[in-house]
Coordinates of C-alpha atoms in Angstrom, one line a residue:
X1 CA 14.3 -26.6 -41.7
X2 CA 13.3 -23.0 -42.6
X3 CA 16.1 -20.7 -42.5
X4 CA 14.6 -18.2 -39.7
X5 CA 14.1 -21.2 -37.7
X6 CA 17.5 -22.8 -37.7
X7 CA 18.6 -19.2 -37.3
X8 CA 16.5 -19.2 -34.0
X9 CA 17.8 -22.5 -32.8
X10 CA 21.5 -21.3 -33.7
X11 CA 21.0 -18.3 -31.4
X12 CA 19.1 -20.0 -28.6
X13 CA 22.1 -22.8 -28.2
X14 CA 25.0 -19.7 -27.9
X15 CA 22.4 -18.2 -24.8
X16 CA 22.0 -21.6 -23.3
X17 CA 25.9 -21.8 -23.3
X18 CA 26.6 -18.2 -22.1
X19 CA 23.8 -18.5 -19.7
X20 CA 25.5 -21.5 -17.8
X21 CA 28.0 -19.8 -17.3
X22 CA 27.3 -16.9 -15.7
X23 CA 25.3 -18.5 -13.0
X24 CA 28.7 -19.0 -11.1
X25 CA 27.9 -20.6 -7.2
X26 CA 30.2 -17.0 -6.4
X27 CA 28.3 -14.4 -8.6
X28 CA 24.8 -14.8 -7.0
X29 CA 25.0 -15.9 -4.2
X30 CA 26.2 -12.9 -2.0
X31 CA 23.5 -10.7 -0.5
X32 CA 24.6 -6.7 0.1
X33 CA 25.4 -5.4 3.5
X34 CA 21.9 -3.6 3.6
X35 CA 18.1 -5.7 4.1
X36 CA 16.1 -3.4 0.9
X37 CA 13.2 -6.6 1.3
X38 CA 11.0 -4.1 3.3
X39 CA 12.3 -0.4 1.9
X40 CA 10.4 1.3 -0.9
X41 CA 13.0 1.2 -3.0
X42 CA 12.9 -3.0 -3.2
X43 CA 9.2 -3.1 -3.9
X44 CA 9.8 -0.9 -6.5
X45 CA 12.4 -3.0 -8.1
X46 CA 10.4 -5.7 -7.8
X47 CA 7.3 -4.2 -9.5
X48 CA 9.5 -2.6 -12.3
X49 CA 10.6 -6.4 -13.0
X50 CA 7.3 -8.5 -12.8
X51 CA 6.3 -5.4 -15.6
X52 CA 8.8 -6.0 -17.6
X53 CA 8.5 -9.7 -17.5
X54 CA 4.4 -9.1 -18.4
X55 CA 6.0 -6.7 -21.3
X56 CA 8.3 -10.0 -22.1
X57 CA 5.1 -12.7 -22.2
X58 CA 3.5 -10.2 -24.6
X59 CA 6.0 -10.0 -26.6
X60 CA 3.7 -11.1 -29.6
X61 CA 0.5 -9.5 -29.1
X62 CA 2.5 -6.0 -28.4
X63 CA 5.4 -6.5 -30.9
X64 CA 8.0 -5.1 -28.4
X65 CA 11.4 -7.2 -28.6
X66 CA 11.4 -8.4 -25.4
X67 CA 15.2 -7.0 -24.7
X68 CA 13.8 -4.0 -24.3
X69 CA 11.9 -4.0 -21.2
X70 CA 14.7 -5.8 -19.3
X71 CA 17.1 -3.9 -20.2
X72 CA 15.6 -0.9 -19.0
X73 CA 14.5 -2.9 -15.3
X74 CA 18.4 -3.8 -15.1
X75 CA 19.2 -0.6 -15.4
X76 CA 17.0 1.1 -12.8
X77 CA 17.4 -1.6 -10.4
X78 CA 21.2 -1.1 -10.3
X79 CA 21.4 2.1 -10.7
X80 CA 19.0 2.3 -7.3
X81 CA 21.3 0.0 -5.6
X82 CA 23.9 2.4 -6.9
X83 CA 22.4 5.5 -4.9
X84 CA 21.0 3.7 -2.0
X85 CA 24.4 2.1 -1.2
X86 CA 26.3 5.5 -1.6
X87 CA 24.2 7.7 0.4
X88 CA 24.7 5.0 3.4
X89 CA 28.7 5.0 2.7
X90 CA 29.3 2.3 0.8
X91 CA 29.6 2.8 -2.6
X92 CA 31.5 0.7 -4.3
X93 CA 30.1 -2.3 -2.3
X94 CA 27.1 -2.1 -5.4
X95 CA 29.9 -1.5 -7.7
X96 CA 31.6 -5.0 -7.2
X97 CA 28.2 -6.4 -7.4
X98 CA 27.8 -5.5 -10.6
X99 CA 31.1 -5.9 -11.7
X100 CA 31.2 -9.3 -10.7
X101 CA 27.9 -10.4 -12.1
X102 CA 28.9 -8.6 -15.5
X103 CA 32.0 -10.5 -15.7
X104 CA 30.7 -14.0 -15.3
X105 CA 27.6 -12.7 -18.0
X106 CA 30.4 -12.0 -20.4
X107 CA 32.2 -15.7 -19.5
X108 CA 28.7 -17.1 -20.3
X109 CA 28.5 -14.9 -24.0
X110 CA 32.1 -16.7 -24.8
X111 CA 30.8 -19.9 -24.4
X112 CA 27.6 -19.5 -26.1
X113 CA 29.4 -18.0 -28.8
X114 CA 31.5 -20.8 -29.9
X115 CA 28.6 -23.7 -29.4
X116 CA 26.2 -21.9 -31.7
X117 CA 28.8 -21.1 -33.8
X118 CA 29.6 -24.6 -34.4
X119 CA 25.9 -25.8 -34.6
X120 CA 25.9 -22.6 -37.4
X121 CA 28.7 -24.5 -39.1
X122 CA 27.1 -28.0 -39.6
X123 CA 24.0 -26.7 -40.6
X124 CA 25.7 -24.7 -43.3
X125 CA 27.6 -28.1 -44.4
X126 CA 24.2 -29.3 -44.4
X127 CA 24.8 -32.3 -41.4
X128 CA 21.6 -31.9 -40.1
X129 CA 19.5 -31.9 -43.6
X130 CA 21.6 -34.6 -44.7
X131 CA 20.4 -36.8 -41.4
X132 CA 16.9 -35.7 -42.5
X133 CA 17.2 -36.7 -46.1
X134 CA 18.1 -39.5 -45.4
X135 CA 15.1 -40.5 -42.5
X136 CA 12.3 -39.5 -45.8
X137 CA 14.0 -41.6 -47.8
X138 CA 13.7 -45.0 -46.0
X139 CA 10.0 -44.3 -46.0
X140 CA 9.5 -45.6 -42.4
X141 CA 5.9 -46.6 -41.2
X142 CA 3.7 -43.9 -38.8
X143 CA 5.0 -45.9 -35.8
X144 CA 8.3 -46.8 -37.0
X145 CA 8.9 -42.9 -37.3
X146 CA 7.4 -41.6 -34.6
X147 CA 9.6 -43.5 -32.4
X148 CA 12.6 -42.7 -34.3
X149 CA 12.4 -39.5 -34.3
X150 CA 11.7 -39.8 -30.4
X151 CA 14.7 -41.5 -29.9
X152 CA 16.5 -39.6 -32.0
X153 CA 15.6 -36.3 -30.2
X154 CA 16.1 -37.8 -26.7
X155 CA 20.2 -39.4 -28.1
X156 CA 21.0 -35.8 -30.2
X157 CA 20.0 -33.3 -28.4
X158 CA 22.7 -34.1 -24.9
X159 CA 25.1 -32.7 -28.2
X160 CA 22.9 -30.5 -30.2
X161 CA 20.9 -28.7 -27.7
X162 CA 17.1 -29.8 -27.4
X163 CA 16.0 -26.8 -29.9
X164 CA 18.2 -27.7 -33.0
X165 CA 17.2 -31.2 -32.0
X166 CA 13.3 -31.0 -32.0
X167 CA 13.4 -28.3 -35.0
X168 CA 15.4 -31.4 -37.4
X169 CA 12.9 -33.9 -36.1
X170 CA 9.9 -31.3 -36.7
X171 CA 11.0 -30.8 -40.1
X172 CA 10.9 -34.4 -41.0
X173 CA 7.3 -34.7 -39.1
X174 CA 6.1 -32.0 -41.7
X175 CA 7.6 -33.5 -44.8
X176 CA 6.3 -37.0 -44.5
X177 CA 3.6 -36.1 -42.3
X178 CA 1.9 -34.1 -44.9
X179 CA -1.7 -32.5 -44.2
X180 CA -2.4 -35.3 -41.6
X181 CA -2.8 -33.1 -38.8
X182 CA -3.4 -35.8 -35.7
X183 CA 0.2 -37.3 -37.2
X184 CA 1.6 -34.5 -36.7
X185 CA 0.8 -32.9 -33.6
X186 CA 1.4 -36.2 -31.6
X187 CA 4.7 -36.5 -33.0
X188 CA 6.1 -32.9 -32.3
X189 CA 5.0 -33.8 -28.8
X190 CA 6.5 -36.8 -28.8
X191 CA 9.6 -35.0 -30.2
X192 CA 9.4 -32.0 -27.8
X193 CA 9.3 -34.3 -24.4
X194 CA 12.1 -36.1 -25.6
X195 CA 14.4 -33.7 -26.5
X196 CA 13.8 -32.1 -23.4
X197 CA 14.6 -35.1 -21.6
X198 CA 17.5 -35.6 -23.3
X199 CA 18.8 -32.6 -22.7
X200 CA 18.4 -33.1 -18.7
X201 CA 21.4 -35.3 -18.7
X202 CA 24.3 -33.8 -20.5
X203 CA 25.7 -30.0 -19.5
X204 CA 25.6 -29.9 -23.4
X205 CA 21.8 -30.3 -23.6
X206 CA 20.2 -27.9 -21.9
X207 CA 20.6 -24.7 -20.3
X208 CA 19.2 -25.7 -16.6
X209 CA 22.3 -28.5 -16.8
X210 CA 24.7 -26.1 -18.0
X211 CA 23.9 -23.7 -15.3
X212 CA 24.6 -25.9 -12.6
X213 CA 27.4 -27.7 -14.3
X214 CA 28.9 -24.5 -14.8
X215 CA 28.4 -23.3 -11.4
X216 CA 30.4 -26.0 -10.2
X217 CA 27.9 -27.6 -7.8
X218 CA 28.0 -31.0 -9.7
X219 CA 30.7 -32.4 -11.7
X220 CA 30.6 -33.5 -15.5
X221 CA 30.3 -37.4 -14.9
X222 CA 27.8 -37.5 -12.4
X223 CA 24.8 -35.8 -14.8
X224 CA 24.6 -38.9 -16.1
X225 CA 22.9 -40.5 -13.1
X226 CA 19.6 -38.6 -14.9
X227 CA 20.0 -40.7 -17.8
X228 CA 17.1 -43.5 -16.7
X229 CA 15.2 -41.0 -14.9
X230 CA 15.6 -38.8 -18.1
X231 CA 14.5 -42.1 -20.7
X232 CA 11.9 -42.6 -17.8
X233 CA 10.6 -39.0 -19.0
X234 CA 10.4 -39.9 -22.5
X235 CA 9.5 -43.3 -22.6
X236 CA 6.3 -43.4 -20.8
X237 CA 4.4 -41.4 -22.4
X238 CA 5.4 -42.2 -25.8
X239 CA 4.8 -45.7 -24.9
X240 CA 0.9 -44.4 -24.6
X241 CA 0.7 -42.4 -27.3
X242 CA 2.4 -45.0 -29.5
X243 CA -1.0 -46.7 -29.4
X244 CA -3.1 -44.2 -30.6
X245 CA -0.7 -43.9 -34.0
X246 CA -2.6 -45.0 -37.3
X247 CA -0.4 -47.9 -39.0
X248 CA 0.4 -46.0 -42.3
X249 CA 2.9 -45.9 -44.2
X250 CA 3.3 -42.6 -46.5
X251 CA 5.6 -43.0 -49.9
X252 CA 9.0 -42.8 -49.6
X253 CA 10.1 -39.4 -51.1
X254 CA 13.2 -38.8 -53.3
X255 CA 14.7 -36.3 -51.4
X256 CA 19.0 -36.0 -51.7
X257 CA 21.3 -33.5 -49.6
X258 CA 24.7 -34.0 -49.6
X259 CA 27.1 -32.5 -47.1
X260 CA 29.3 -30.1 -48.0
X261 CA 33.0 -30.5 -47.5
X262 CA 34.7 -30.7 -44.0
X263 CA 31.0 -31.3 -42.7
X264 CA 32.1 -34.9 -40.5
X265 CA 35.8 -33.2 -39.6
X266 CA 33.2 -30.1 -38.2
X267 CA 31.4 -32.3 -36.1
X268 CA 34.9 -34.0 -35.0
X269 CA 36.4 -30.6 -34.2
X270 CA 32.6 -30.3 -31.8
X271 CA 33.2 -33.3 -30.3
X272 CA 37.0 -32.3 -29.7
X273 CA 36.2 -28.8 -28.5
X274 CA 33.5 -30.8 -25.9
X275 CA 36.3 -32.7 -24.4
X276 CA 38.4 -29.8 -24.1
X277 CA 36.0 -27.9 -22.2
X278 CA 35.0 -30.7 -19.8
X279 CA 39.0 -31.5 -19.6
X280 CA 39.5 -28.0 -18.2
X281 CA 37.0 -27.7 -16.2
X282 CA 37.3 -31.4 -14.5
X283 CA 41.0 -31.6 -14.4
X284 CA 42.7 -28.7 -14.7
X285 CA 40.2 -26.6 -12.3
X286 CA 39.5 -23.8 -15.3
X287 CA 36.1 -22.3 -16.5
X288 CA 34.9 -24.6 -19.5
X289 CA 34.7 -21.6 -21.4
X290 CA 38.5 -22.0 -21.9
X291 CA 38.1 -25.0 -23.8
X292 CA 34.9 -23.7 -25.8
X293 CA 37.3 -20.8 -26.9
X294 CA 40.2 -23.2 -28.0
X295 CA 38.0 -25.2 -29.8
X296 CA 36.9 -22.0 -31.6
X297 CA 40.8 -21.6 -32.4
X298 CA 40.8 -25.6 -34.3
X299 CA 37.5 -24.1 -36.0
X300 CA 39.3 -21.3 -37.3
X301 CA 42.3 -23.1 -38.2
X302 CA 39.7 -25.7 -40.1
X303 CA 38.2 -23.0 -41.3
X304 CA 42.1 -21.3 -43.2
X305 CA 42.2 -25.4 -44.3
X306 CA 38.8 -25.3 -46.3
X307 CA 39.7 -21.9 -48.0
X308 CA 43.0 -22.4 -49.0
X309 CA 42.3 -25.8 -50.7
X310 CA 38.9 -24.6 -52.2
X311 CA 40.0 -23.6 -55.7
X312 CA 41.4 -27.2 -55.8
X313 CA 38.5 -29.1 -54.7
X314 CA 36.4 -27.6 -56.9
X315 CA 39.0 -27.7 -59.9
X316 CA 38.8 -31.8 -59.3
X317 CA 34.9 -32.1 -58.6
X318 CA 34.0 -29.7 -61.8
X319 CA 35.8 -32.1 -64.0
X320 CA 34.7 -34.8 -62.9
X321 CA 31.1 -33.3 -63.0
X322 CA 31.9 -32.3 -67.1
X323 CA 33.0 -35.9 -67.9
X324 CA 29.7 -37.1 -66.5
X325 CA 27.8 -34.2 -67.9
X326 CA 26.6 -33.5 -64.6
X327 CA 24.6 -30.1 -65.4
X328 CA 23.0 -30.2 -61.8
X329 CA 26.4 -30.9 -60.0
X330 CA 28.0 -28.0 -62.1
X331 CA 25.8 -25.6 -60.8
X332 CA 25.8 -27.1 -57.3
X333 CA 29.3 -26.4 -57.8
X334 CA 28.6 -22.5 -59.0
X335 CA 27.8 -21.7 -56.1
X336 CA 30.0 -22.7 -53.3
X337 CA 31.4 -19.9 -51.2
X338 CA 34.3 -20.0 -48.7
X339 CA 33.6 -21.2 -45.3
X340 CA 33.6 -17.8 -43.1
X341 CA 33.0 -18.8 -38.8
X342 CA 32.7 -15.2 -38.1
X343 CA 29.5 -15.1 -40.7
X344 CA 28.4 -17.9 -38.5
X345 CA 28.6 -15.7 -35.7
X346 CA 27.0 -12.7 -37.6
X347 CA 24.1 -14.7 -37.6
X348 CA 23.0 -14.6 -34.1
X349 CA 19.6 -13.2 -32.6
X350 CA 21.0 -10.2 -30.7
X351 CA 17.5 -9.6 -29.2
X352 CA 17.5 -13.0 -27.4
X353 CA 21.0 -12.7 -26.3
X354 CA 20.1 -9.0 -24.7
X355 CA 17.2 -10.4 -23.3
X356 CA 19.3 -12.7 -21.3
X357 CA 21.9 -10.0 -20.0
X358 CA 19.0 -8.2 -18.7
X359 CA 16.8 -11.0 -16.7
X360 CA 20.6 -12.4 -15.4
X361 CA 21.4 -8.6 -14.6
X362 CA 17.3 -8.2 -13.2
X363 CA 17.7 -11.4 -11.4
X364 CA 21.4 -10.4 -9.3
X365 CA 20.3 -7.2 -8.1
X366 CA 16.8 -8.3 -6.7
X367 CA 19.3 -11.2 -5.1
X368 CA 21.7 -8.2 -4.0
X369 CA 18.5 -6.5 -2.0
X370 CA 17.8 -10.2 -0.4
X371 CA 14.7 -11.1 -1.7
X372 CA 15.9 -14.7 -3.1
X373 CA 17.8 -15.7 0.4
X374 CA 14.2 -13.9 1.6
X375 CA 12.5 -16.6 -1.0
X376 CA 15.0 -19.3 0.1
X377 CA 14.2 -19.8 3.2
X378 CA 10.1 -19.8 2.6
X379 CA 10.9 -22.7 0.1
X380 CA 13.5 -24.8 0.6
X381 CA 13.6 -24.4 4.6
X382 CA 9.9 -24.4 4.9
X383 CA 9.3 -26.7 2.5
X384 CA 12.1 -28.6 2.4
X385 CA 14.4 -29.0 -1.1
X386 CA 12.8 -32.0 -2.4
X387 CA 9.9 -30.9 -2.6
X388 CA 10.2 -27.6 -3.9
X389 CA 12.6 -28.4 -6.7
X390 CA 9.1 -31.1 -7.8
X391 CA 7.1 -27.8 -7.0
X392 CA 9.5 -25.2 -9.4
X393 CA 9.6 -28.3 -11.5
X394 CA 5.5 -27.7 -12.3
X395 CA 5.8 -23.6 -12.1
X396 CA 8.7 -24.2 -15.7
X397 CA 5.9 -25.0 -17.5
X398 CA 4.5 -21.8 -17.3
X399 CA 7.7 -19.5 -16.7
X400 CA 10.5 -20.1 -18.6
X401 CA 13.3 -22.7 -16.6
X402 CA 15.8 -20.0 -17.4
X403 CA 15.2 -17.8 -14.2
X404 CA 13.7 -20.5 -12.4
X405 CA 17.0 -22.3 -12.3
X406 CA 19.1 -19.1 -12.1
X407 CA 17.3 -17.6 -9.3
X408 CA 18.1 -21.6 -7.4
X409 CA 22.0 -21.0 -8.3
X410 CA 21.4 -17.3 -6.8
X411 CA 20.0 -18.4 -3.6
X412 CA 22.5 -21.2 -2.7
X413 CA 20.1 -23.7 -1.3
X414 CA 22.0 -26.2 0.9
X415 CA 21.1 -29.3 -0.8
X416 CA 22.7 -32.7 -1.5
X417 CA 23.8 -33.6 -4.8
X418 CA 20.4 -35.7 -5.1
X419 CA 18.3 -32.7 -4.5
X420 CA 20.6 -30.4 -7.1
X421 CA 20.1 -33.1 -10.1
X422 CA 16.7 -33.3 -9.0
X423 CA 16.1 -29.7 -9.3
X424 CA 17.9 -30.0 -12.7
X425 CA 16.1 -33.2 -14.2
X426 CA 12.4 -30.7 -13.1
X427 CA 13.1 -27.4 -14.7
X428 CA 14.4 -29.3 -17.8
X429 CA 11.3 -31.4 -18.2
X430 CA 8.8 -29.6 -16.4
X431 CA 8.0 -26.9 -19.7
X432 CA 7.3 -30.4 -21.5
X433 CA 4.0 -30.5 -20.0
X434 CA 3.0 -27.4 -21.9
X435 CA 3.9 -26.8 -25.6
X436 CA 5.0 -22.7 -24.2
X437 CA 6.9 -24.4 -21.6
X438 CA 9.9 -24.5 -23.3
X439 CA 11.9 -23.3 -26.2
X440 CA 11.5 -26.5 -28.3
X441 CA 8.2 -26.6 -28.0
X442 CA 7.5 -22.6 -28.8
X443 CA 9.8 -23.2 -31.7
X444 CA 7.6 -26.0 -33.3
X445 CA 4.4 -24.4 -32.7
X446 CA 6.3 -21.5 -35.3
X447 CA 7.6 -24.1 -37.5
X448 CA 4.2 -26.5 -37.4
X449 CA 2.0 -23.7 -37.2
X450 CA -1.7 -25.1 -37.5
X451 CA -0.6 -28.6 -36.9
X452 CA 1.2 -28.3 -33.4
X453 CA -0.9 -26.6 -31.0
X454 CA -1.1 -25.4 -27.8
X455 CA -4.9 -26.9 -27.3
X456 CA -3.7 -30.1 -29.2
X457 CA -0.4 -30.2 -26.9
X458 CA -2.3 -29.7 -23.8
X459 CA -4.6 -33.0 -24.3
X460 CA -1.5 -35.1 -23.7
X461 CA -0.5 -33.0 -20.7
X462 CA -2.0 -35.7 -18.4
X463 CA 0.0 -38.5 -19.1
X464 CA 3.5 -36.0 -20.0
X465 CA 2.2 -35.1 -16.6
X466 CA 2.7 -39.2 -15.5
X467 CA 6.6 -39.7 -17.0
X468 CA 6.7 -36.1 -14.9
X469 CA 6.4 -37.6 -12.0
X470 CA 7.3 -41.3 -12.9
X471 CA 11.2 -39.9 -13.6
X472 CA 10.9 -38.4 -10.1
X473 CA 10.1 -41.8 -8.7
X474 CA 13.0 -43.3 -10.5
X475 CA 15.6 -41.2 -9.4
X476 CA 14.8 -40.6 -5.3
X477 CA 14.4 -44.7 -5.8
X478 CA 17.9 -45.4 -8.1
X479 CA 19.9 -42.3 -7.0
X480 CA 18.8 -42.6 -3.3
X481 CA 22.3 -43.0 -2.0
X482 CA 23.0 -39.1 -3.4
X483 CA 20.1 -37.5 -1.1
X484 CA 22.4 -37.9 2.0
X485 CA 24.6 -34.9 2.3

C-alpha cells in the first residue's frame, strides 16, 4: 500500500469512530423553541449549506480542502441561531444547543483517535503488508484470488474498517494483477461491495453502524442479525462476476515482509481495547469511548514495553544476523526506530477530521431550526420507514452515507429495531453501487488509478444493484420478527 493511501485510510477510520459518536439519540434530536422552516433566516442557512456541500463535491476540480466551506456554513448558521434566539429572549437556549452538540463531536474525536491510532500502529509493524506478502506468494489462480480477497474484505473489515480493508486487498489486486486491466477492475469491485458489506454488521466496520450503535438505539449483539443479509450483499454479485473471470494463473512472486516486533500483541491489545469498549457500553451503561481511551492507556503502556527492551532486542538479533552474515538483516536492523503512538496520531488527515466537525455542526443547527423533524415527517410518516430507509439506501450512492445516516439519528424516526438495522444495512451498502459512493471505493479509484474506474464500476451496477435489493429481501424475510415495535 502507498504511504499517502494508508495515511488516508488511517485518518478516515479515527472520523468513522468520532463520528459515531457524536450522533447521540440526545444531541440531535431536540428541535429549538422557535419554527425558522419558513423565516428568511432558515432558507438562508439552508442555501449557505447545499453551497458549501457543491464547494465539498468539487473539491478536485477547485482544489479547495473541503473543510473549508463547512466550516464557514457552521459558523454562520450558529451564529444566526445565536442572534435570532437572543433578540426573541432566549439566549442561551442556542447556547446549550451548541454546547451539547460540541461535546458529543469531541466524545466522537476521542474514539476515532484511538481506533486509527491502533490501525497506524499495525501498519507500521507491517501486519497488513505481511497478510499481503504472504496472499502473492501462494500464487493463487484469477478466480481462486478474486474470491479470496472478496472474502477477505467482507471477514476484515467488521475489525479494520472497510477503507484499510479494500486498500490491502487493492494493493494485492495491482501487484499480481499487473497491466491486466479487466482483472483488475472487476476485482476492486468485487473488493469494494464486500468490504462495504462487511462493514454493515459490526459497530467496528463502518461508520453508519457506529453511528447508531453509538447512539444507543441498538445494542452491540444484535448487529449481527445483518450478517446473512450483509453476505447476501456480497455474495450475489460476486457469484456473477466470478463467471466472467479468465482462468489464469500469474507467477508466484518472491515477495517477503516480516512484522516488526510486538505487531500480533498490537493486534491483541485491538481486540482487548474492542471488548472494553463494548463491555462499557453494554454492561456498565458508559459511552464506548471509555473503553477506546483505556485501551489507548494498554497501547501506551505497550508502547514504554517496546522502548525499554529495544537496545536488547536488537543487541540479540544483530548477533545473530553477524554469525549468519546476514548483510540485508543488519541493515533491516539499522534502521529500527522506537515505537512512538503519539507519531501515530501525528499522522492524521486534519482536513477530513474538520470536515466532519463542520457537516455534524451544519447538520444540528439546520435540525435546531426544524427542517429534519420538517423532513421526518414527509418521509418516514408519508412514506412510511421501510421504505424510505430502501429509498436513502439508493440516494448513499450519490451523497455520502455520512449525513444521510446522521441527519436519520437527528430526526428520531419512530422505528422498530427492524427498520433501524435496515436503515443501517442501506446507507452502508447503498454507495457500493457506485465506485464515488463510498470511501473504499473513492480510495481505490486513487490507488488503481486507470484500472478502477468509475465507467468500468458502473457496468456492474446492475447486478450490485440485484444483491442491493436481494439483502433487503433476506432481512424483512429472516429478521421479520424485529419489524414489530
Amino acid at each position: 500500500m502507498h504511504h499517502t493511501a494508508r495515511k488516508f485510510s488511517l485518518s478516515v477510520t479515527a472520523i468513522l469512530a468520532s463520528l459515531l459518536v457524536t450522533l447521540s439519540p440526545h444531541t440531535f434530536a431536540a428541535v429549538g423553541s422557535l419554527d425558522l422552516t419558513t423565516s428568511g433566516i432558515g432558507y438562508f442557512s439552508l442555501v449557505l449549506f447545499v453551497i458549501a456541500y457543491l464547494l465539498v463535491m468539487g473539491e478536485e476540480l477547485l482544489h479547495l480542502r473541503k473543510s473549508k466551506p463547512v466550516l464557514v456554513a457552521a459558523g454562520i448558521i450558529w451564529m444566526l441561531l445565536g442572534w435570532v434566539y437572543t433578540q426573541e429572549g432566549m439566549p442561551h437556549e442556542a447556547e446549550h444547543a451548541f454546547r451539547h452538540t460540541l461535546l458529543e463531536f469531541a466524545e466522537l474525536m476521542l474514539f476515532l483517535l484511538v481506533a486509527m491510532t491502533y490501525i497506524n500502529a499495525m501498519d507500521e509493524r507491517n501486519v497488513f503488508d505481511a497478510l499481503r506478502a504472504w496472499m502473492i506468494r501462494k500464487g493463487f489462480n484469477y478466480k481462486t484470488l478474486f474470491w479470496l480477497t472478496g472474502f477477505l474484505a467482507f471477514f476484515i473489515s467488521p475489525i479494520a474498517d472497510n477503507l484499510t480493508t479494500a486498500l490491502l486487498m487493492c494493493a494485492v489486486i495491482m501487484k499480481v494483477g499487473g497491466e491486466d486491466k479487466k482483472f483488475i477492475n472487476i476485482c476492486c469491485i468485487n473488493v469494494v461491495v464486500a468490504a462495504n458489506a462487511g462493514g454493515a454488521f459490526s459497530p467496528f466496520g463502518d461508520i453508519t453502524t457506529l453511528m447508531v450503535w453509538q447512539a444507543g438505539i441498538i445494542p452491540f449483539q444484535d448487529f449481527f442479525a445483518l450478517f446473512i443479509p450483509s453476505l447476501v450483499n456480497f455474495g450475489v454479485p460476486a457469484v456473477i462476476m466470478s463467471f466472467f473471470i479468465e482462468n489464469k494463473k500469474p507467477d508466484a512472486l518472491d515477495e517477503a515482509v516480516e512484522m516488526k516486533r510486538g505487531a500480533m500483541r498490537i493486534l491483541a491489545l485491538f481486540l482487548l481495547t474492542i471488548v472494553t469498549a463494548v463491555s462499557c457500553h453494554t454492561f456498565l451503561h458508559l459511552p464506548p469511548v471509555l473503553g477506546m481511551m483505556t485501551g489507548l492507556g494498554y497501547l501506551q503502556f505497550f508502547g514504554f514495553f517496546l522502548r525499554k527492551t529495544l537496545p536488547g532486542s536488537l543487541a540479540r538479533k544483530r548477533a545473530i544476523a553477524e554469525s549468519r552474515g546476514d548483510q540485508a538483516a543488519l541493515r533491516r536492523l539499522g534502521d529500527v526506530v522506537p515505537f512512538d503512538v503519539f507519531s501515530k496520531i501525528a499522522r492524521s488527515e486534519w482536513d477530513t477530521l474538520l470536515f466532519f466537525y463542520g457537516v455534524v455542526m451544519c447538520v444540528g443547527g439546520l435540525g435546531f431550526m426544524g427542517y429534519l423533524a420538517l423532513m421526518s415527517e414527509v418521509l418516514y410518516t408519508g412514506m412510511g420507514a421501510t421504505v424510505t430507509n430502501i429509498i436513502l439506501g439508493v440516494v448513499s450512492a450519490v451523497i455520502d452515507n455520512i449525513p444521510v445516516m446522521f441527519a436519520v439519528l437527528t430526526m428520531q424516526p419512530d422505528m422498530s429495531t427492524g427498520d433501524w438495522l435496515l436503515i443501517t444495512l442501506t446507507a452502508g451498502v447503498g454507495g457500493s453501487m457506485l465506485s464515488i459512493g463510498s470511501a473504499a471505493g473513492v480510495a481505490l479509484m486513487g490507488q488503481a488509478r486507470g484500472m478502477y474506474t468509475f465507467i468500468g464500476h458502473l457496468k456492474w451496477a446492475p447486478v450490485i444493484a440485484l444483491g442491493y435489493a436481494a439483502s433487503i429481501a433476506v432481512h424483512l424475510w429472516i429478521n421479520a420478527d424485529l419489524f414489530v415495535k
